[in-house]
mmCIF file of C-alpha atoms in Angstrom:
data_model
loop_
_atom_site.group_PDB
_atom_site.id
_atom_site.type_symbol
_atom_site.label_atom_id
_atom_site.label_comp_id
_atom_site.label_asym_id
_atom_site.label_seq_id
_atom_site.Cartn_x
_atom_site.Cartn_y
_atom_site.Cartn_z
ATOM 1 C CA UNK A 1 22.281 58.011 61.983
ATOM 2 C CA UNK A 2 19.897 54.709 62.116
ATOM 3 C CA UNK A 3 16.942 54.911 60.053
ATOM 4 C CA UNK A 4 14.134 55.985 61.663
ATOM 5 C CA UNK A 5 11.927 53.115 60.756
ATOM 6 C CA UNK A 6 14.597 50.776 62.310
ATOM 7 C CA UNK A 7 13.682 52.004 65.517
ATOM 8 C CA UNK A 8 10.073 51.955 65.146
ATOM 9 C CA UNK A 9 10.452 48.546 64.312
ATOM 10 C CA UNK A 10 12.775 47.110 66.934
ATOM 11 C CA UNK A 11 10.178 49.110 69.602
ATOM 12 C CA UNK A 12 7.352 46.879 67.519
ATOM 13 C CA UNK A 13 9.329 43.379 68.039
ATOM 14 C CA UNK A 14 9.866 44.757 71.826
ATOM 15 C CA UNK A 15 6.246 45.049 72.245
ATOM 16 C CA UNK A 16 5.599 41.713 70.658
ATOM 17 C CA UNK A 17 8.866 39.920 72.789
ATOM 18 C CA UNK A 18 7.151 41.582 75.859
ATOM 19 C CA UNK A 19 3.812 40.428 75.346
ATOM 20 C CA UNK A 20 5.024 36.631 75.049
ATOM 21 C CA UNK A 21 6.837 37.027 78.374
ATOM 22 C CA UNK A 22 4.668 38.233 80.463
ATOM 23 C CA UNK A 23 2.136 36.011 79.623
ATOM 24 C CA UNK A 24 4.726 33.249 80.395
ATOM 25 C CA UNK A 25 5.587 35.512 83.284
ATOM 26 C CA UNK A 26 2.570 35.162 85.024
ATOM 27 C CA UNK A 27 1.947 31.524 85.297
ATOM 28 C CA UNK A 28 2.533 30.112 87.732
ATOM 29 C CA UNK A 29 5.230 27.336 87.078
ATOM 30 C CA UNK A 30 7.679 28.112 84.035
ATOM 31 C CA UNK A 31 9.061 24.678 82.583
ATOM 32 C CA UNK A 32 12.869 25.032 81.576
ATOM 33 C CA UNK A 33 15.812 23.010 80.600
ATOM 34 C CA UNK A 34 19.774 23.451 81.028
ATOM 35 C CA UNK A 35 21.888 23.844 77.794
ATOM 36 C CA UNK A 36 25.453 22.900 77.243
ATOM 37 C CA UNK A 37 26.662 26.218 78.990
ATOM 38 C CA UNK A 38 24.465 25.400 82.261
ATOM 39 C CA UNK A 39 22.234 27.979 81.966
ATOM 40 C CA UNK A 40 18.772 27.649 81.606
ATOM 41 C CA UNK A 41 16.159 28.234 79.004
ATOM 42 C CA UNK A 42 12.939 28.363 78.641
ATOM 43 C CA UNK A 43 9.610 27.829 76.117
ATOM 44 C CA UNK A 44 9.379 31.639 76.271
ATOM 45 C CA UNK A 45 12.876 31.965 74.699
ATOM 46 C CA UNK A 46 12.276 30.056 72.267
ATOM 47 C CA UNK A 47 8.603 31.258 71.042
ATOM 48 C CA UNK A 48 10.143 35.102 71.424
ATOM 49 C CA UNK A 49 13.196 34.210 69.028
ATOM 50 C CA UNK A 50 11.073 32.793 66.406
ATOM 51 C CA UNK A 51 8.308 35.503 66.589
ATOM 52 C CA UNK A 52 10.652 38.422 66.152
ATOM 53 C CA UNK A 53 12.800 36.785 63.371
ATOM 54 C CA UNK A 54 9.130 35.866 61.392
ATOM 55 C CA UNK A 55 8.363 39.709 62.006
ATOM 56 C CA UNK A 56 11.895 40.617 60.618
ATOM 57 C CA UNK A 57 11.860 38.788 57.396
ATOM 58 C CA UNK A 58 7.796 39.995 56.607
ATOM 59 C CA UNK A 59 9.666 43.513 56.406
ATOM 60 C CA UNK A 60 13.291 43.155 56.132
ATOM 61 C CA UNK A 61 13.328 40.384 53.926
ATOM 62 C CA UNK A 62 17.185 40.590 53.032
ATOM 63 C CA UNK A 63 18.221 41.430 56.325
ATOM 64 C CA UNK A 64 20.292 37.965 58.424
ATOM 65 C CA UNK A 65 19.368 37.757 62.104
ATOM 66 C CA UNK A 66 21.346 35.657 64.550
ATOM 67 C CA UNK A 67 19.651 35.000 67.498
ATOM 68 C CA UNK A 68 21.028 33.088 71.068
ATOM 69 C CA UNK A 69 18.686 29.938 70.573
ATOM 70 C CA UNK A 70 18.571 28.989 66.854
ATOM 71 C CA UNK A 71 21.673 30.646 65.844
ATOM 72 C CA UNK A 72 22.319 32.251 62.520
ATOM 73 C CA UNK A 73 19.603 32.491 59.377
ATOM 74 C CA UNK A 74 20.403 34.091 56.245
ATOM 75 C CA UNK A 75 22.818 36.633 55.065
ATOM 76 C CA UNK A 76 23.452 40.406 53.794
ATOM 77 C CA UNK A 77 24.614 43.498 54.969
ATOM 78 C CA UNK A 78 22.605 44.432 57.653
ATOM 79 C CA UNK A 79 21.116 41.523 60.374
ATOM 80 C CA UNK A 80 19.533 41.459 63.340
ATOM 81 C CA UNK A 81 20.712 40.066 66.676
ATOM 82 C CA UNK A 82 18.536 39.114 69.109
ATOM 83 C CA UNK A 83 18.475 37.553 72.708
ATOM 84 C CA UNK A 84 15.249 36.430 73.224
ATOM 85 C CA UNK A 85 15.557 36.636 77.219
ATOM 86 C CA UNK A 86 18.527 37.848 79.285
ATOM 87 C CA UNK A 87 17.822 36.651 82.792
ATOM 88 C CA UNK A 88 16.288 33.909 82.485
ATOM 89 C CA UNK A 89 17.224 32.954 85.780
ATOM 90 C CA UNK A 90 15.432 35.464 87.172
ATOM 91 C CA UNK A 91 12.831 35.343 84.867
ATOM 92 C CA UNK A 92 12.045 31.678 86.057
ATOM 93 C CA UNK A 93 12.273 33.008 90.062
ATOM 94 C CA UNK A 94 10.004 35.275 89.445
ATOM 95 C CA UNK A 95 12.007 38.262 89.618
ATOM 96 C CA UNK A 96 11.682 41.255 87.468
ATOM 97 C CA UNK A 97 15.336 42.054 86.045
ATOM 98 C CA UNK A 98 14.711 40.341 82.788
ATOM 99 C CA UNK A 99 14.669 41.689 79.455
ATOM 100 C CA UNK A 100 14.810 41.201 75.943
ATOM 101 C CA UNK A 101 18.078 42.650 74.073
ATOM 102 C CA UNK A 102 17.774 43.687 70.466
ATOM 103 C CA UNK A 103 20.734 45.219 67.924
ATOM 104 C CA UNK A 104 20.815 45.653 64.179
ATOM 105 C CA UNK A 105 24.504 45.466 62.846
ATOM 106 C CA UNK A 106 24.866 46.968 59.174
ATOM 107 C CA UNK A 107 28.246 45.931 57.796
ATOM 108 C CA UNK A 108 29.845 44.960 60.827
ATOM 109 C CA UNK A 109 29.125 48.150 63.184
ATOM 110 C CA UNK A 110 26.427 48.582 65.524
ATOM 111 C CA UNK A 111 23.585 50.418 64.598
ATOM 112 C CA UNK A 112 20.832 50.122 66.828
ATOM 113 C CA UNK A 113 20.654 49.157 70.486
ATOM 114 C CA UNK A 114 17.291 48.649 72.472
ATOM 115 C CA UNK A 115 16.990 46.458 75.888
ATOM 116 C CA UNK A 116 13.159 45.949 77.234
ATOM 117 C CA UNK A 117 12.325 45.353 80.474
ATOM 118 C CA UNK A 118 8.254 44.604 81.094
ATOM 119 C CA UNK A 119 8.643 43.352 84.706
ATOM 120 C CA UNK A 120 10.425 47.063 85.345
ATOM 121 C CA UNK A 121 8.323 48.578 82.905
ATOM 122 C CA UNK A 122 11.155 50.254 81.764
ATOM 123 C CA UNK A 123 13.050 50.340 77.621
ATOM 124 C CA UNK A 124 16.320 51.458 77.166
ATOM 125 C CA UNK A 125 17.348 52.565 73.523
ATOM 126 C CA UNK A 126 20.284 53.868 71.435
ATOM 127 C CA UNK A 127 21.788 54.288 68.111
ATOM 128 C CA UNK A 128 24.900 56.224 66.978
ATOM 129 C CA UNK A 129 24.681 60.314 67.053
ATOM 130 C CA UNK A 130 21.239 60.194 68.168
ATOM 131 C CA UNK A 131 21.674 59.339 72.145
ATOM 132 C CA UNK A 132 21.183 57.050 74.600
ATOM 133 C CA UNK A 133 17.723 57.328 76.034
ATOM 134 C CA UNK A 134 15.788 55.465 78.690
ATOM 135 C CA UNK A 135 11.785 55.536 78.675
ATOM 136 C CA UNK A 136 8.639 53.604 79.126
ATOM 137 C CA UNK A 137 7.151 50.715 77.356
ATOM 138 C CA UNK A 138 3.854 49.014 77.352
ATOM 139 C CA UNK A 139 3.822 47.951 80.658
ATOM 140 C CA UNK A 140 4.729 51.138 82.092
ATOM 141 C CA UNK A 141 3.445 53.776 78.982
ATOM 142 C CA UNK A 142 3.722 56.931 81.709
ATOM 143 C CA UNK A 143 7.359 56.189 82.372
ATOM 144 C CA UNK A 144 9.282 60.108 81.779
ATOM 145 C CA UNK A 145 11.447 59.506 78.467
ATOM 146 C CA UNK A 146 15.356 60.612 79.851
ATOM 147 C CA UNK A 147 18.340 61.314 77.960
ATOM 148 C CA UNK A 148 21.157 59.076 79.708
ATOM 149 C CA UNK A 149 25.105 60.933 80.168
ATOM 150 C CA UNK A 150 27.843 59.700 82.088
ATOM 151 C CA UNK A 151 30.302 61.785 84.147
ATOM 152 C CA UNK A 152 34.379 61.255 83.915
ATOM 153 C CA UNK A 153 35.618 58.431 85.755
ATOM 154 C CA UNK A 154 38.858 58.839 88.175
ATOM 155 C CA UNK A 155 41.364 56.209 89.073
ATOM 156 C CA UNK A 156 41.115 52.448 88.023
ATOM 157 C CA UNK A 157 42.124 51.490 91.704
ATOM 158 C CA UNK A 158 39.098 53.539 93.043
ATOM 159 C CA UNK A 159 36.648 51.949 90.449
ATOM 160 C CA UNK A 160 33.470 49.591 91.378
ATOM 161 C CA UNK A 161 33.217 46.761 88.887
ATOM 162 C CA UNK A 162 31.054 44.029 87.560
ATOM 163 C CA UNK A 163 31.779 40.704 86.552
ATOM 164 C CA UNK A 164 29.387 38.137 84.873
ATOM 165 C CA UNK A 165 29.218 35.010 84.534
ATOM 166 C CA UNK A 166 30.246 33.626 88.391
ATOM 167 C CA UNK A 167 34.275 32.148 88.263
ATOM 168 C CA UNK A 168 33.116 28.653 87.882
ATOM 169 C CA UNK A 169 31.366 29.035 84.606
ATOM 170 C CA UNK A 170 34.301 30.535 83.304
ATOM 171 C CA UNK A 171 37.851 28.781 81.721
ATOM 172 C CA UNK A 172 40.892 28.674 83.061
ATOM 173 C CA UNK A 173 42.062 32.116 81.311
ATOM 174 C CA UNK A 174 39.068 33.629 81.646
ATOM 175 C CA UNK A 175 38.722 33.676 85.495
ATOM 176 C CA UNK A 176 42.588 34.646 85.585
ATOM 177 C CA UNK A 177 41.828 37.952 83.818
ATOM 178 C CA UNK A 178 38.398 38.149 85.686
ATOM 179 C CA UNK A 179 40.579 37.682 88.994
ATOM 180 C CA UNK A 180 43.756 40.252 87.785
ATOM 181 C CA UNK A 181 40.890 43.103 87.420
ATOM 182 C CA UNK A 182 39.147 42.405 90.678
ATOM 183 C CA UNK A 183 42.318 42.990 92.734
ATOM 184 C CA UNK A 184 43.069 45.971 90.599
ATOM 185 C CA UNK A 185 39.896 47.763 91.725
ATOM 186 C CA UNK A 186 38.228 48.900 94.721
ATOM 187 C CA UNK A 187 34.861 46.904 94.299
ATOM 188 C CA UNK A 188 33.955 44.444 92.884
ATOM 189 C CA UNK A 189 30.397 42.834 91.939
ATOM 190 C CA UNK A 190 29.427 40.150 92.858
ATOM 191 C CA UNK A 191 31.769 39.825 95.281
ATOM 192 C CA UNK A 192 34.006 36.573 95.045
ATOM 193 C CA UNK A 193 37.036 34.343 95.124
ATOM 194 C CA UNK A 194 37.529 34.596 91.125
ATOM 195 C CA UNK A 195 39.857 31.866 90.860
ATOM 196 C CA UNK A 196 37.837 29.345 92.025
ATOM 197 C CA UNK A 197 36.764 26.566 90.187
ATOM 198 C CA UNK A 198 34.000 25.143 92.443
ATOM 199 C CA UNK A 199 30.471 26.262 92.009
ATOM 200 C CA UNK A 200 29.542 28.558 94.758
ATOM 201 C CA UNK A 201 26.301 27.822 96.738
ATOM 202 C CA UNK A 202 23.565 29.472 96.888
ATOM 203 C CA UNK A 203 24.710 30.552 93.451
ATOM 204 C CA UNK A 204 25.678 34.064 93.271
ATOM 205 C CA UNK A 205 23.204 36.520 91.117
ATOM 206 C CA UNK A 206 24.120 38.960 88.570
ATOM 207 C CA UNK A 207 25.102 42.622 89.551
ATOM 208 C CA UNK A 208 22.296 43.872 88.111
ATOM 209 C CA UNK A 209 19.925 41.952 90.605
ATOM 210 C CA UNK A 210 18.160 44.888 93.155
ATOM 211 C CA UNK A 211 19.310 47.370 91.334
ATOM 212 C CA UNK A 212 16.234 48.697 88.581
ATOM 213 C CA UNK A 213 18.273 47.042 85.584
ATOM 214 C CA UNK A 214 18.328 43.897 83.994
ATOM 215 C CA UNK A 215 22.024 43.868 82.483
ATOM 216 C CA UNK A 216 25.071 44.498 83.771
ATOM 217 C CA UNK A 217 26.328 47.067 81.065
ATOM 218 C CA UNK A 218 23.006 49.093 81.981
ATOM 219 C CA UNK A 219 24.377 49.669 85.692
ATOM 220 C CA UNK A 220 27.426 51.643 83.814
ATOM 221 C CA UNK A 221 24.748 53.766 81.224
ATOM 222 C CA UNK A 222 22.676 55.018 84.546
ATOM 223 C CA UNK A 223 26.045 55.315 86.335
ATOM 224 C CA UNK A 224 25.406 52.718 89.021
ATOM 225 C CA UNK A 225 28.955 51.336 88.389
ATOM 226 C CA UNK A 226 31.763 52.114 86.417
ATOM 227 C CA UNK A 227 33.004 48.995 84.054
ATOM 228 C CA UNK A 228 31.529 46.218 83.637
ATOM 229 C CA UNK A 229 33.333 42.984 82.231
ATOM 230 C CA UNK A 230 31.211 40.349 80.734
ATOM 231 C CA UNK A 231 32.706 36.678 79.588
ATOM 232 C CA UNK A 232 32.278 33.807 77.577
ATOM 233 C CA UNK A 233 29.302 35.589 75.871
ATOM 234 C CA UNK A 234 27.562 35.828 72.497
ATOM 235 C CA UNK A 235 27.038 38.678 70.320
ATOM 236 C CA UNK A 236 23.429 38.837 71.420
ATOM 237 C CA UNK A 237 24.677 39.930 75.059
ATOM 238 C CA UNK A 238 27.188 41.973 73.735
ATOM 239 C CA UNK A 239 25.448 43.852 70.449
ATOM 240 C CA UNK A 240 22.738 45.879 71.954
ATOM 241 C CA UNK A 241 24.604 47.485 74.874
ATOM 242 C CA UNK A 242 27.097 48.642 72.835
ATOM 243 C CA UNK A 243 25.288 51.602 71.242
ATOM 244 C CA UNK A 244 23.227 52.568 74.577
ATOM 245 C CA UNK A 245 26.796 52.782 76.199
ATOM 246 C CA UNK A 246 28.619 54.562 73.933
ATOM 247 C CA UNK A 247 25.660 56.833 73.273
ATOM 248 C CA UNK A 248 25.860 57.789 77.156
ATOM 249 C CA UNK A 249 29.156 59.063 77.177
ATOM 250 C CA UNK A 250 30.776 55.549 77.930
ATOM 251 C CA UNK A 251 33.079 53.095 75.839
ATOM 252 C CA UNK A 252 33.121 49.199 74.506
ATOM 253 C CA UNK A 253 35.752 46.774 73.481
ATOM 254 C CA UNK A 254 36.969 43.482 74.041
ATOM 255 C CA UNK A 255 39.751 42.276 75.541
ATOM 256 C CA UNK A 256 42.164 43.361 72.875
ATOM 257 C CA UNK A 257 41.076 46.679 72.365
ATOM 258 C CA UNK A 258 38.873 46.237 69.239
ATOM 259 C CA UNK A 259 34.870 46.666 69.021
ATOM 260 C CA UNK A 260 34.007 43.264 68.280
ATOM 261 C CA UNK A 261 31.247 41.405 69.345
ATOM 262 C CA UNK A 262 32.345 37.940 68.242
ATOM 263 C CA UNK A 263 35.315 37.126 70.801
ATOM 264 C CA UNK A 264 33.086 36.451 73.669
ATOM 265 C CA UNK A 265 34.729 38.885 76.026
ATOM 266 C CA UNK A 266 32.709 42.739 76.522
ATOM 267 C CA UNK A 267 34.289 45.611 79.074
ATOM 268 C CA UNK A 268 31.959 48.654 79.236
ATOM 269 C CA UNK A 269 33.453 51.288 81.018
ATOM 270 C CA UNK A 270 32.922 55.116 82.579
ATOM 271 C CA UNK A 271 34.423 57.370 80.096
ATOM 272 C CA UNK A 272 38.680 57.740 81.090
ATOM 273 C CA UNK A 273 38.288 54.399 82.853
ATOM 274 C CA UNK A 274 38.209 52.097 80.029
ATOM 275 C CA UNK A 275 42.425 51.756 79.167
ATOM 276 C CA UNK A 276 43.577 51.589 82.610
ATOM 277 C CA UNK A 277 41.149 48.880 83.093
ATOM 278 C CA UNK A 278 41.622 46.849 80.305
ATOM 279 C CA UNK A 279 45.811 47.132 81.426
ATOM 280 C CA UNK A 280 44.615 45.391 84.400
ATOM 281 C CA UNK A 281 43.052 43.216 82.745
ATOM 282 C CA UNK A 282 44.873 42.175 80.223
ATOM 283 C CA UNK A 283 48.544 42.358 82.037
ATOM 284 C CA UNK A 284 50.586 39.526 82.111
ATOM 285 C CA UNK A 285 50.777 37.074 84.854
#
């Protein structure tokens, strides 16, 4: 079980990370500029990476943190992974489903999930044997504190799916196994031609976009769909959703079966969904 003080502090730096966006939030122009993956980023990211891994080190001072904008800082057992702000898209179109994703890994397994949402007023936390809960957070303190559970999944064929990132972000082997699972199912999200290799216009948004979450892998923990695969991402995408999906009932891997956060591939699944899936997925051409 995570130490209790763990997740007092990881609710601290998501009070602090929360703070710093909103008040870039409300501005009314957000500057940003496009990194080598063609995504965007922001002087929000930046300021929230930096402020959380100052607070870290004041009380953790042997703990490593990796973080998505200024990559990896010291070493030990236990570090912190952070992603300052997932959805910045939407965070610079003024649209709510942002968040800031926070995990602490102690010797290579995932202790501690949380995901904070200010615009939705809404915090999502989890760490092995304790649950996977979803509840308020500053910006929304009377939000009802829930315990989240998933039910069985059925058939793979009868399954409604995310994928993230759009097919013309991905590589040539990614958007094959991205397009081998969308025929396999019954829906998919968003839905596209997933071999293509043109950019799609208007661009396409993430499935999480309308529907009260800010990450795809938090549509399967409420049970809005049942698998999502993420690709070509880092372990701060990955890292905190794996404990609040597990912790609901659901499952993790990559796409070779094993819980690693490091290959840049992430399926979270409806429990009995996950294997037949990941056959799809995975099955040769």
């Amino acid at each position: 079980m995570t130490d209790p003080a763990d997740l007092e502090l990881a609710h601290r730096l998501a009070d602090q990370a929360d703070a710093i966006a909103r008040r870039y939030f409300s501005t009314a122009t957000i500057e940003s500029r496009i990194k080598s993956d063609g995504s965007p980023v922001t002087d929000a990211d930046r300021e929230i990476e930096l402020t959380l891994r100052s607070l870290i080190r004041l009380e953790h001072p042997d703990d490593g943190f990796i973080g998505e904008e200024f990559g990896a800082h010291g070493h030990g057992r236990r570090r912190w992974i952070i992603d300052a702000i997932d959805g910045t898209a939407s965070f610079l179109a003024g649209e709510p489903e942002w968040s800031t994703l926070i995990a602490v890994e102690e010797d290579g397994r995932i202790t501690l999930g949380m995901v904070s949402a200010p615009a939705l007023g809404h915090r999502w936390w989890a760490s092995p044997n304790s649950g996977s809960w979803a509840g308020p957070c500053p910006s929304n303190p009377a939000a009802p504190t829930h315990r989240l559970a998933l039910s069985q999944g059925g058939s793979a064929q009868d399954a409604a799916v995310g994928i993230w990132p759009p097919p013309a972000r991905l590589n040539q082997q990614e958007r094959a196994v991205a397009a081998r699972l969308a025929r396999g199912v019954s829906r998919v999200r968003p839905s596209l031609d997933w071999t293509a290799a043109v950019p799609i216009a208007p661009a396409p948004r993430k499935p999480s976009t309308g529907s009260g979450t800010c990450h795809g892998a938090l549509l399967v923990a409420t049970g809005q769909l049942d698998a999502f695969l993420l690709l070509g991402a880092g372990p701060w995408d990955i890292a905190p959703l794996i404990p609040i999906v597990q912790e609901a009932g659901g499952t993790f891997s990559d796409l070779t079966g094993q819980h690693r956060t490091d290959t840049g591939a992430a399926l979270f699944a409806r429990p009995g969904l996950h294997q037949q899936l990941l056959g799809i997925a995975v099955a040769a051409n």
